[in-house]
Coordinates of C-alpha atoms in Angstrom, one line a residue:
X154 CA -22.6 118.1 102.3
X155 CA -22.5 116.2 99.0
X156 CA -23.9 112.6 100.7
X157 CA -27.4 114.8 101.3
X158 CA -28.0 113.9 97.4
X159 CA -28.5 110.4 98.5
X160 CA -29.8 110.9 102.3
X161 CA -32.5 114.1 102.0
X162 CA -35.7 114.6 101.0
X163 CA -38.4 112.8 99.3
X164 CA -36.4 111.9 96.5
X165 CA -34.0 110.3 98.0
X166 CA -36.3 107.6 99.2
X167 CA -35.0 104.9 97.3
X168 CA -31.2 105.7 98.1
X169 CA -31.8 105.5 101.8
X170 CA -33.6 102.5 101.4
X171 CA -30.3 101.0 100.2
X172 CA -28.1 102.7 103.0
X173 CA -31.0 101.0 105.6
X174 CA -29.9 97.7 103.7
X175 CA -26.4 98.1 104.7
X176 CA -27.6 98.4 108.1
X177 CA -27.2 102.2 108.7
X178 CA -29.5 104.5 110.8
X179 CA -31.5 107.2 110.7
X180 CA -29.0 108.8 113.5
X181 CA -26.0 107.8 111.1
X182 CA -27.4 109.1 107.9
X183 CA -27.8 112.6 109.8
X184 CA -24.0 112.6 109.9
X185 CA -20.9 112.7 107.1
X186 CA -20.2 109.7 104.9
X187 CA -16.7 109.1 104.6
X188 CA -15.1 106.7 102.6
X189 CA -12.2 104.8 103.9
X190 CA -10.1 103.5 100.3
X191 CA -9.0 100.0 101.2
X192 CA -5.9 98.5 99.3
X193 CA -6.0 95.3 101.9
X194 CA -5.3 92.1 100.3
X195 CA -3.7 88.8 101.0
X196 CA -0.6 89.1 98.2
X197 CA 0.8 92.1 99.4
X198 CA 3.3 91.7 102.2
X199 CA 2.6 95.6 102.4
X200 CA -1.1 95.2 102.3
X201 CA -2.0 91.8 104.7
X202 CA -1.7 94.2 107.4
X203 CA -4.1 97.0 105.9
X204 CA -7.4 95.4 107.8
X205 CA -6.3 96.5 110.8
X206 CA -5.3 100.2 110.0
X207 CA -9.0 100.1 108.8
X208 CA -10.3 99.2 111.3
X209 CA -8.4 102.0 113.3
X210 CA -9.4 104.6 111.0
X211 CA -13.2 103.1 111.2
X212 CA -13.0 103.9 115.0
X213 CA -11.2 107.4 114.6
X214 CA -13.9 108.7 112.1
X215 CA -16.6 107.4 114.3
X216 CA -15.0 108.6 117.1
X217 CA -14.8 112.6 115.1
X218 CA -18.7 112.1 114.3
X219 CA -18.4 110.4 111.0
X220 CA -20.2 107.4 109.6
X221 CA -16.6 105.2 108.0
X222 CA -17.8 103.1 104.3
X223 CA -14.8 100.8 102.8
X224 CA -14.3 100.1 100.0
X225 CA -11.8 98.6 97.8
X226 CA -8.8 99.3 95.6
X227 CA -6.4 96.6 93.9
X228 CA -2.9 96.5 94.7
X229 CA 0.2 94.8 92.9
X230 CA 3.6 93.3 94.4
X231 CA 5.9 94.5 92.5
X232 CA 8.5 91.9 93.9
X233 CA 6.3 89.1 93.1
X234 CA 5.3 90.7 90.0
X235 CA 9.4 91.1 89.5
X236 CA 11.2 89.5 86.2
X237 CA 8.2 88.0 84.0
X238 CA 5.3 89.4 82.4
X239 CA 2.9 90.3 85.4
X240 CA 5.6 93.4 86.0
X241 CA 3.9 94.6 82.9
X242 CA 0.8 95.1 84.9
X243 CA 2.2 97.0 88.0
X244 CA 2.2 100.6 86.6
X245 CA -0.4 100.4 84.5
X246 CA -2.5 99.8 88.0
X247 CA -2.2 103.2 88.9
X248 CA -4.1 104.3 86.4
X249 CA -6.7 101.7 87.3
X250 CA -6.7 102.6 91.2
X251 CA -7.2 106.4 90.4
X252 CA -10.0 105.1 87.9
X253 CA -12.2 103.1 90.0
X254 CA -11.6 105.5 93.6
X255 CA -13.0 108.0 91.1
X256 CA -16.0 106.0 89.9
X257 CA -16.7 104.8 93.8
X258 CA -16.5 107.7 95.4
X259 CA -18.6 110.0 92.7
X260 CA -21.1 107.3 92.4
X261 CA -21.5 107.2 95.9
X262 CA -21.2 110.7 97.0
X263 CA -19.0 110.6 99.8
X264 CA -18.0 113.6 101.7
X265 CA -14.3 112.9 102.3
X266 CA -12.0 110.5 101.8
X267 CA -9.5 108.5 104.2
X268 CA -7.0 106.7 101.6
X269 CA -5.2 103.6 103.3
X270 CA -2.3 102.6 100.3
X271 CA 0.8 101.2 101.4
X272 CA 2.8 99.9 98.5
X273 CA 4.4 101.4 95.4
X274 CA 1.5 102.2 92.8
X275 CA -1.4 102.6 95.5
X276 CA 0.0 105.9 96.9
X277 CA 0.7 107.6 93.5
X278 CA -2.9 106.4 92.5
X279 CA -5.0 107.2 95.0
X280 CA -3.0 110.6 95.5
X281 CA -3.8 111.7 92.0
X282 CA -7.7 110.3 92.6
X283 CA -7.3 112.8 95.5
X284 CA -6.0 115.5 93.2
X285 CA -8.5 114.4 90.6
X286 CA -11.8 114.2 92.8
X287 CA -10.6 117.3 94.8
X288 CA -12.5 116.5 98.4
X289 CA -11.2 116.5 101.6
X290 CA -8.8 113.6 101.9
X291 CA -6.0 112.1 104.3
X292 CA -4.1 109.3 103.9
X293 CA -2.4 106.8 106.3
X294 CA -0.1 104.4 105.0
X295 CA 0.2 101.0 106.1
X296 CA 4.1 101.2 107.7
X297 CA 7.4 99.9 106.6
X298 CA 8.6 96.4 107.1
X299 CA 11.1 95.3 109.3
X300 CA 14.5 95.1 108.0
X301 CA 15.8 91.3 107.9
X302 CA 18.9 90.3 109.7
X303 CA 21.5 87.8 109.4
X304 CA 24.0 87.3 112.8
X305 CA 24.8 91.4 113.0
X306 CA 23.9 92.0 109.1
X307 CA 20.6 93.5 107.9
X308 CA 18.7 92.8 104.7
X309 CA 16.1 93.4 102.8
X310 CA 14.1 92.2 99.6
X311 CA 17.4 93.6 97.7
X312 CA 18.9 91.0 99.3
X313 CA 17.3 88.0 97.8
X314 CA 17.8 89.3 94.3
X315 CA 21.3 90.4 94.7
X316 CA 21.8 86.7 96.6
X317 CA 20.3 84.5 93.2
X318 CA 23.2 86.0 91.3
X319 CA 25.6 85.6 94.0
X320 CA 24.9 82.2 94.0
X321 CA 24.8 81.7 90.3
X322 CA 28.1 82.8 89.9
X323 CA 29.4 80.8 93.1
X324 CA 29.8 83.2 95.8
X325 CA 27.3 81.6 97.8
X326 CA 26.0 78.1 98.1
X327 CA 21.9 77.4 98.0
X328 CA 21.9 76.8 101.7
X329 CA 22.9 80.4 102.3
X330 CA 20.3 81.5 99.7
X331 CA 17.4 79.9 101.3
X332 CA 18.7 81.6 104.6
X333 CA 18.4 85.0 103.0
X334 CA 15.1 84.3 101.4
X335 CA 13.9 82.9 104.6
X336 CA 15.0 86.3 106.3
X337 CA 14.9 89.0 104.3
X338 CA 11.4 89.8 104.7
X339 CA 10.6 89.0 108.6
X340 CA 7.1 91.2 108.7
X341 CA 4.2 92.8 106.9
X342 CA 4.7 96.3 105.8
X343 CA 6.7 98.0 102.4
X344 CA 9.7 96.7 101.7
X345 CA 12.2 98.3 104.4
X346 CA 14.7 100.4 102.8
X347 CA 14.1 103.9 100.9
X348 CA 12.4 101.8 97.6
X349 CA 9.3 103.3 96.2
X350 CA 6.8 102.6 98.6
X351 CA 8.4 103.9 101.4
X352 CA 9.8 106.6 99.0
X353 CA 6.2 107.5 98.0
X354 CA 4.7 107.1 101.9
X355 CA 7.3 109.8 103.0
X356 CA 6.5 112.0 100.2
X357 CA 3.3 111.7 100.9
X358 CA 3.8 113.4 104.5
X359 CA 6.2 116.0 102.7
X360 CA 3.4 116.9 100.5
X361 CA 0.7 117.4 103.5
X362 CA -1.4 114.9 102.4
X363 CA -0.3 112.2 105.4
X364 CA 0.1 113.1 109.2
X365 CA 3.9 113.0 110.5
X366 CA 5.2 109.5 110.7
X367 CA 2.9 108.3 107.8
X368 CA 6.1 107.6 106.2
X369 CA 8.3 106.1 108.5
X370 CA 6.0 104.4 111.9
X371 CA 7.1 100.6 111.2
X372 CA 4.2 98.5 110.3
X373 CA 4.6 96.3 113.3
X374 CA 4.4 99.3 115.7
X375 CA 1.0 100.0 117.7
X376 CA 1.7 103.6 116.7
X377 CA 1.0 103.3 113.6
X378 CA -2.0 102.2 114.7
X379 CA -2.8 105.2 116.6
X380 CA -1.8 107.3 113.8
X381 CA -5.1 105.3 111.8
X382 CA -7.1 106.7 114.4
X383 CA -5.7 110.1 114.5
X384 CA -5.8 110.4 110.7
X385 CA -9.9 108.8 110.9
X386 CA -10.6 112.0 113.3
X387 CA -8.5 114.6 111.2
X388 CA -10.6 113.9 108.4
X389 CA -13.7 115.0 110.2
X390 CA -12.0 118.2 111.2
X391 CA -10.6 118.8 107.3
X392 CA -14.4 118.2 106.3
X393 CA -15.3 120.8 108.9
X394 CA -12.2 123.5 107.6
X395 CA -13.5 122.2 104.0
X396 CA -9.7 121.5 103.1
X397 CA -9.4 120.4 99.9
X398 CA -6.0 118.2 98.2
X399 CA -5.8 121.1 96.0
X400 CA -5.4 123.6 98.7
X401 CA -2.4 121.4 100.2
X402 CA -1.1 119.7 96.9
X403 CA 0.4 123.3 95.7
X404 CA 3.0 123.9 92.9
X405 CA 4.6 125.1 96.1
X406 CA 4.4 121.4 97.7
X407 CA 5.6 120.0 94.6
X408 CA 8.9 121.8 94.6
X409 CA 9.2 121.0 98.5
X410 CA 8.8 117.3 97.6
X411 CA 11.0 117.3 95.0
X412 CA 13.6 118.8 97.0
X413 CA 13.0 116.3 100.3
X414 CA 13.4 113.4 97.1
X415 CA 16.7 114.8 96.6
X416 CA 18.2 115.4 100.4
X417 CA 16.5 111.3 101.3
X418 CA 17.3 109.8 98.0
X419 CA 14.1 108.5 97.2
X420 CA 13.6 106.1 94.1
X421 CA 13.7 107.3 91.0
X422 CA 10.0 105.9 90.8
X423 CA 9.5 109.4 92.6
X424 CA 10.0 110.8 89.2
X425 CA 7.7 109.0 87.2
X426 CA 4.9 109.5 89.9
X427 CA 5.1 113.0 91.0
X428 CA 4.5 114.4 87.6
X429 CA 1.4 112.6 87.2
X430 CA 0.0 113.4 90.5
X431 CA 0.7 117.5 89.6
X432 CA -1.0 116.5 86.3
X433 CA -4.2 115.9 88.0
X434 CA -3.5 119.0 90.4
X435 CA -3.7 120.7 86.8
X436 CA 0.4 122.0 86.0
X437 CA 3.4 120.3 84.9
X438 CA 6.8 119.4 86.3
X439 CA 9.5 119.5 84.2
X440 CA 12.1 117.4 84.0
X441 CA 14.7 120.1 83.7
X442 CA 13.7 120.6 87.3
X443 CA 15.0 118.1 89.1
X444 CA 18.7 119.2 88.4
X445 CA 18.0 122.4 89.4
X446 CA 16.8 121.3 92.7
X447 CA 19.3 118.8 93.1
X448 CA 21.9 121.4 92.4
X449 CA 21.0 123.0 95.5
X450 CA 19.7 120.2 98.0
X451 CA 22.4 118.6 99.8
X452 CA 21.8 114.5 100.2
X453 CA 21.7 113.5 103.7
X454 CA 20.4 110.0 104.3
X455 CA 21.8 107.2 102.5
X456 CA 19.1 104.4 103.2
X457 CA 19.2 101.2 101.7
X458 CA 20.2 100.4 98.9
X459 CA 22.4 103.3 99.1
X460 CA 23.4 102.3 102.8
X461 CA 23.3 100.6 105.2
X462 CA 20.4 101.9 107.1
X463 CA 16.3 101.4 107.0
X464 CA 13.1 103.4 107.3
X465 CA 12.8 101.7 110.9
X466 CA 16.1 103.7 111.7
X467 CA 14.8 106.9 110.2
X468 CA 12.2 106.5 112.3
X469 CA 13.7 106.3 115.3
X470 CA 16.4 108.9 114.2
X471 CA 13.2 111.7 113.7
X472 CA 11.6 110.8 110.6
X473 CA 10.6 113.0 107.7
X474 CA 9.4 115.8 110.2
X475 CA 13.2 116.3 111.7
X476 CA 14.8 116.0 108.1
X477 CA 12.5 118.7 106.7
X478 CA 14.0 121.0 109.5
X479 CA 17.1 120.3 108.6
X480 CA 16.8 120.9 105.2
X481 CA 14.9 124.1 106.3
X482 CA 17.9 125.3 107.4
X483 CA 19.5 126.1 103.9
X484 CA 16.4 127.9 103.2
X485 CA 15.2 125.6 100.6
X486 CA 11.3 124.5 101.9
X487 CA 8.4 126.8 101.7
X488 CA 6.9 125.7 105.2
X489 CA 4.2 128.5 105.4
X490 CA 2.1 125.6 103.6
X491 CA -0.9 124.0 104.9
X492 CA -1.1 120.4 105.5
X493 CA -3.4 117.8 106.3
X494 CA -2.9 118.1 109.8
X495 CA -5.2 121.9 109.5
X496 CA -1.5 123.3 110.7
X497 CA 1.4 124.9 108.4
X498 CA 4.5 123.0 107.6
X499 CA 6.5 125.1 110.1
X500 CA 4.6 124.6 112.7
X501 CA 4.6 120.8 111.8
X502 CA 8.1 120.8 112.6
X503 CA 8.6 123.1 115.1
X504 CA 9.7 120.8 117.5
X505 CA 11.6 118.1 115.2
X506 CA 14.7 117.2 115.8
X507 CA 17.5 114.7 114.4
X508 CA 18.1 112.0 117.4
X509 CA 20.9 110.2 115.2
X510 CA 23.1 112.0 113.3
X511 CA 24.7 109.2 111.6
X512 CA 20.7 108.5 110.2
X513 CA 20.1 112.2 109.3
X514 CA 23.3 114.1 108.6
X515 CA 23.4 117.5 108.9
X516 CA 23.2 120.2 106.1
X517 CA 27.0 121.0 107.2
X518 CA 27.7 117.6 107.0
X519 CA 25.9 115.8 104.1
X520 CA 26.8 112.6 102.1
X521 CA 27.4 115.2 99.2
X522 CA 25.9 118.4 98.3
X523 CA 23.7 117.6 95.5
X524 CA 20.6 115.4 95.5
X525 CA 20.3 111.8 95.4
X526 CA 18.6 111.8 92.2
X527 CA 19.8 113.2 88.4
X528 CA 18.2 113.6 85.1
X529 CA 20.5 113.2 82.0
X530 CA 19.9 114.5 78.8
X531 CA 21.5 114.3 75.2
X532 CA 20.9 112.8 72.0
X533 CA 20.3 109.2 73.7
X534 CA 17.5 110.8 75.5
X535 CA 16.3 114.2 74.2
X536 CA 13.8 114.5 76.4
X537 CA 15.4 113.0 79.5
X538 CA 16.4 110.2 81.8
X539 CA 17.1 109.3 85.4
X540 CA 19.5 107.4 87.6
X541 CA 19.8 107.3 91.6
X542 CA 23.0 109.5 91.4
X543 CA 23.5 108.6 95.1
X544 CA 23.4 104.8 94.5
X545 CA 25.7 104.8 91.9
X546 CA 29.9 103.8 92.4
X547 CA 32.1 107.1 92.6
X548 CA 34.0 105.3 89.7
X549 CA 30.8 104.9 87.4
X550 CA 29.8 108.4 87.8
X551 CA 31.7 108.7 84.8
X552 CA 31.2 105.8 82.0
X553 CA 32.2 105.0 78.3
X554 CA 31.8 102.0 77.0
X555 CA 30.4 99.5 73.8
X556 CA 26.7 99.0 73.6
X557 CA 25.3 95.0 74.7
X558 CA 21.9 95.8 72.9
X559 CA 18.4 93.8 74.3
X560 CA 14.9 94.0 72.6
X561 CA 13.7 92.6 75.8
X562 CA 14.5 92.2 79.9
X563 CA 14.4 88.3 79.5
X564 CA 17.4 88.6 77.2
X565 CA 19.6 90.9 78.9
X566 CA 19.2 88.8 82.2
X567 CA 19.9 85.3 80.3
X568 CA 23.3 87.4 78.9
X569 CA 24.2 88.3 82.0
X570 CA 23.4 84.5 83.6
X571 CA 25.7 83.4 81.0
X572 CA 29.0 86.1 81.9
X573 CA 28.2 87.2 78.4
X574 CA 28.4 91.0 79.7
X575 CA 31.9 92.1 80.6
X576 CA 33.5 94.9 82.7
X577 CA 33.0 98.1 80.8
X578 CA 30.3 97.5 78.9
X579 CA 26.6 99.5 78.8
X580 CA 23.7 97.3 78.7
X581 CA 20.8 98.4 76.6
X582 CA 17.2 97.1 77.1
X583 CA 14.7 98.5 74.8
X584 CA 11.5 98.3 74.1
X585 CA 10.1 98.3 77.6
X586 CA 8.8 102.1 78.0
X587 CA 5.4 102.7 78.6
X588 CA 4.0 101.9 75.1
X589 CA 6.8 99.7 74.2
X590 CA 6.7 96.9 76.8
X591 CA 4.1 97.3 77.4
X592 CA 3.5 98.7 81.0
X593 CA 7.4 100.5 81.5
X594 CA 8.3 97.0 83.5
X595 CA 10.9 97.6 86.6
X596 CA 14.2 96.2 85.8
X597 CA 15.4 95.2 89.5
X598 CA 16.3 91.7 88.0
X599 CA 19.1 92.6 85.8
X600 CA 20.7 95.4 87.8
X601 CA 20.8 93.2 90.9
X602 CA 22.3 90.1 88.6
X603 CA 25.2 93.0 87.9
X604 CA 25.7 93.7 91.1
X605 CA 26.0 90.2 92.7
X606 CA 27.9 89.1 89.9
X607 CA 30.5 91.7 90.9
X608 CA 29.9 93.8 87.6
X609 CA 28.1 97.0 89.6
X610 CA 31.9 99.0 89.4
X611 CA 32.3 98.5 85.8
X612 CA 29.2 98.1 84.3
X613 CA 26.4 100.3 83.5
X614 CA 22.6 99.8 82.1
X615 CA 20.1 102.2 80.3
X616 CA 16.3 101.5 79.4
X617 CA 13.6 102.9 78.2
X618 CA 11.6 101.1 81.3
X619 CA 12.1 101.7 84.8
X620 CA 14.2 100.6 87.9
X621 CA 13.0 99.5 91.5
X622 CA 13.4 101.6 94.0
X623 CA 15.9 98.6 95.6
X624 CA 18.1 99.1 92.5
X625 CA 21.5 100.3 93.1
X626 CA 24.4 101.1 90.4
X627 CA 24.8 103.1 87.1
X628 CA 21.4 102.0 86.2
X629 CA 19.2 104.5 83.9
X630 CA 16.0 104.3 82.9
X631 CA 12.7 105.9 81.8
X632 CA 14.8 107.0 78.6
X633 CA 12.6 109.5 76.6
X634 CA 11.7 108.9 73.8
X635 CA 11.3 105.3 73.9
X636 CA 12.4 102.7 71.4
X637 CA 8.7 101.8 70.3
X638 CA 7.9 105.7 69.0
X639 CA 11.3 105.6 67.6
X640 CA 13.1 107.5 69.9
X641 CA 17.3 107.2 69.7
X642 CA 17.2 104.1 72.1
X643 CA 15.7 102.7 69.0
X644 CA 18.6 103.3 66.9
X645 CA 21.6 101.8 68.8
X646 CA 23.5 99.0 67.4
X647 CA 25.6 96.5 68.9
X648 CA 29.1 98.0 69.8
X649 CA 28.3 101.8 69.3
X650 CA 30.0 103.8 72.4
X651 CA 27.8 105.1 74.8
X652 CA 29.1 108.2 77.1
X653 CA 27.6 109.0 80.3
X654 CA 28.7 111.6 82.6
X655 CA 26.1 112.0 86.0
X656 CA 28.0 114.7 87.1
X657 CA 27.2 116.9 83.9
X658 CA 23.6 115.5 83.6
X659 CA 24.7 114.1 80.1
X660 CA 24.4 111.1 78.1
X661 CA 25.2 110.9 74.8
X662 CA 25.4 108.3 71.7
X663 CA 28.9 109.0 70.0
X664 CA 27.5 108.3 66.4
X665 CA 27.6 111.1 64.1
X666 CA 24.3 112.9 63.3
X667 CA 24.3 111.4 59.9
X668 CA 24.6 108.0 60.7
X669 CA 21.6 108.6 63.3
X670 CA 19.2 109.8 60.5
X671 CA 20.5 107.0 58.5
X672 CA 19.3 104.8 60.9
X673 CA 16.2 106.9 61.7
X674 CA 15.0 106.5 57.7
X675 CA 15.7 102.5 58.1
X676 CA 13.8 102.2 61.2
X677 CA 10.4 100.9 61.3
X678 CA 7.9 100.7 64.2
X679 CA 7.3 96.8 65.7
X680 CA 4.2 95.3 66.1
X681 CA 2.7 95.6 69.3
X682 CA 3.3 92.3 71.8
X683 CA 0.3 92.8 72.9
X684 CA -3.2 93.3 71.0
X685 CA -6.3 92.7 73.3
X686 CA -7.5 94.0 76.6
X687 CA -6.5 96.4 79.2
X688 CA -2.7 96.5 78.3
X689 CA -3.2 97.6 74.5
X690 CA -5.6 100.0 75.4
X691 CA -3.3 101.6 77.6
X692 CA -0.3 101.5 74.9
X693 CA -2.3 103.5 73.0
X694 CA -3.4 106.2 75.1
X695 CA -0.2 106.5 77.7
X696 CA 2.6 109.3 77.5
X697 CA 6.5 109.1 78.1
X698 CA 8.1 108.3 80.6
X699 CA 9.5 111.6 81.3
X700 CA 5.8 113.5 81.5
X701 CA 4.6 110.7 84.1
X702 CA 3.1 107.7 82.0
X703 CA 0.0 109.8 81.9
X704 CA -3.1 108.4 79.7
X705 CA -3.6 111.1 76.9

């Protein structure tokens, strides 16, 4: 065992003395030491319940014959960080989570790990750490938040963001907005739609790193506690089998994940995180793969923000195993891959079934014959950009309009509130990429402002930043190269015509090559917005959004 380095032999006497100081007994020192990485804190609603999940994991580990030792990982609540400088620290926390987990694991020679994340950056950050460390590891998330409800209408966090816009344009009054904010997030858990946190928890299950149910069992159900105990027991079996993350997260497993991403209509942030996790596994996921996979994968789920259904309903309809079994009918999944259950995907989904065909459509009756996400390419985004195709109004799948150019998120939001954005416009928010932000802020506030103002069917938004999984509309993010490095988005001028064709995966700036070259020669890099601390170091090292915003 790895932990023998700190437990056995006379040379380990100093180490044992410190383990005794923890209260460990000689009997415990004969057993494997299992690190439990807890993202629990009291500021993130998705993480406020993780103490109960961790306690259940500890019981499971002990039942399985191991010694559970808990250590922390930080977590940022994207919703609370949204719309101000705090959002610059969201994506960048992913690297801190991965790095700190690596440091703690190697410093203390844990034999195996149980990861207990829940929200947007903790799940990919810990998956990156798992791939990097490559010791037996299993995931169990904290579970999804229940949907809010007013009358017969279900709500989520996006209801509050869009409610602000509706209030500002006079569609609802202050009392109605207050009722929305009180009721849209009614419980602990990761926000209730197929937003980034739930997307990544579901894809963790698809990758084979979480037990069936990891992505969909609600946070408030006792089934989540039972799942945590099972994960604790299962890590002991994985340790015995010596089954490691890179044995599970193979290239084929990532193709499965991208396929299920398309079938489920996950957050565009998955196109940022999957490449970053794959990078830690030692291979590259090319953006062009997204369109190849999308072209052959039907979209069979419309969960919020795309449709009226929520994660709790997906769970009752059969969960991820049912969706995987349905997609496998078209031969689109490799089902002979090993998973953390110690069994193959085929064995895991053998008895799965769709219990509600309104929530999970059949492959013969999909919402669309193509997947929920598209990568667009053209002279405006030579390295690509992404859009949640399933969340775009049909009339906006093709759009051409004048650019309204803003060099930061705040200026764009003010223009929307001041009703300076008109039907037909293409809002451009730049210098918000990984380097330019720095930190590649999510843009739920401006997209919600557009939707809430009634412009969702007539205005597009493009950015070198990114979007929340709760975003809907013609919102195109991750434009690469970004403005801070002189990408074409930096060369757009007010009034330039931008052409968007999502079905053909094209995005073009209708300016001649000669004019673009003239602008390129005149362009000068901007002074960094932040010159001290972690963000300044991050900006110097980070790669483009289309390569996962990994650190070079």
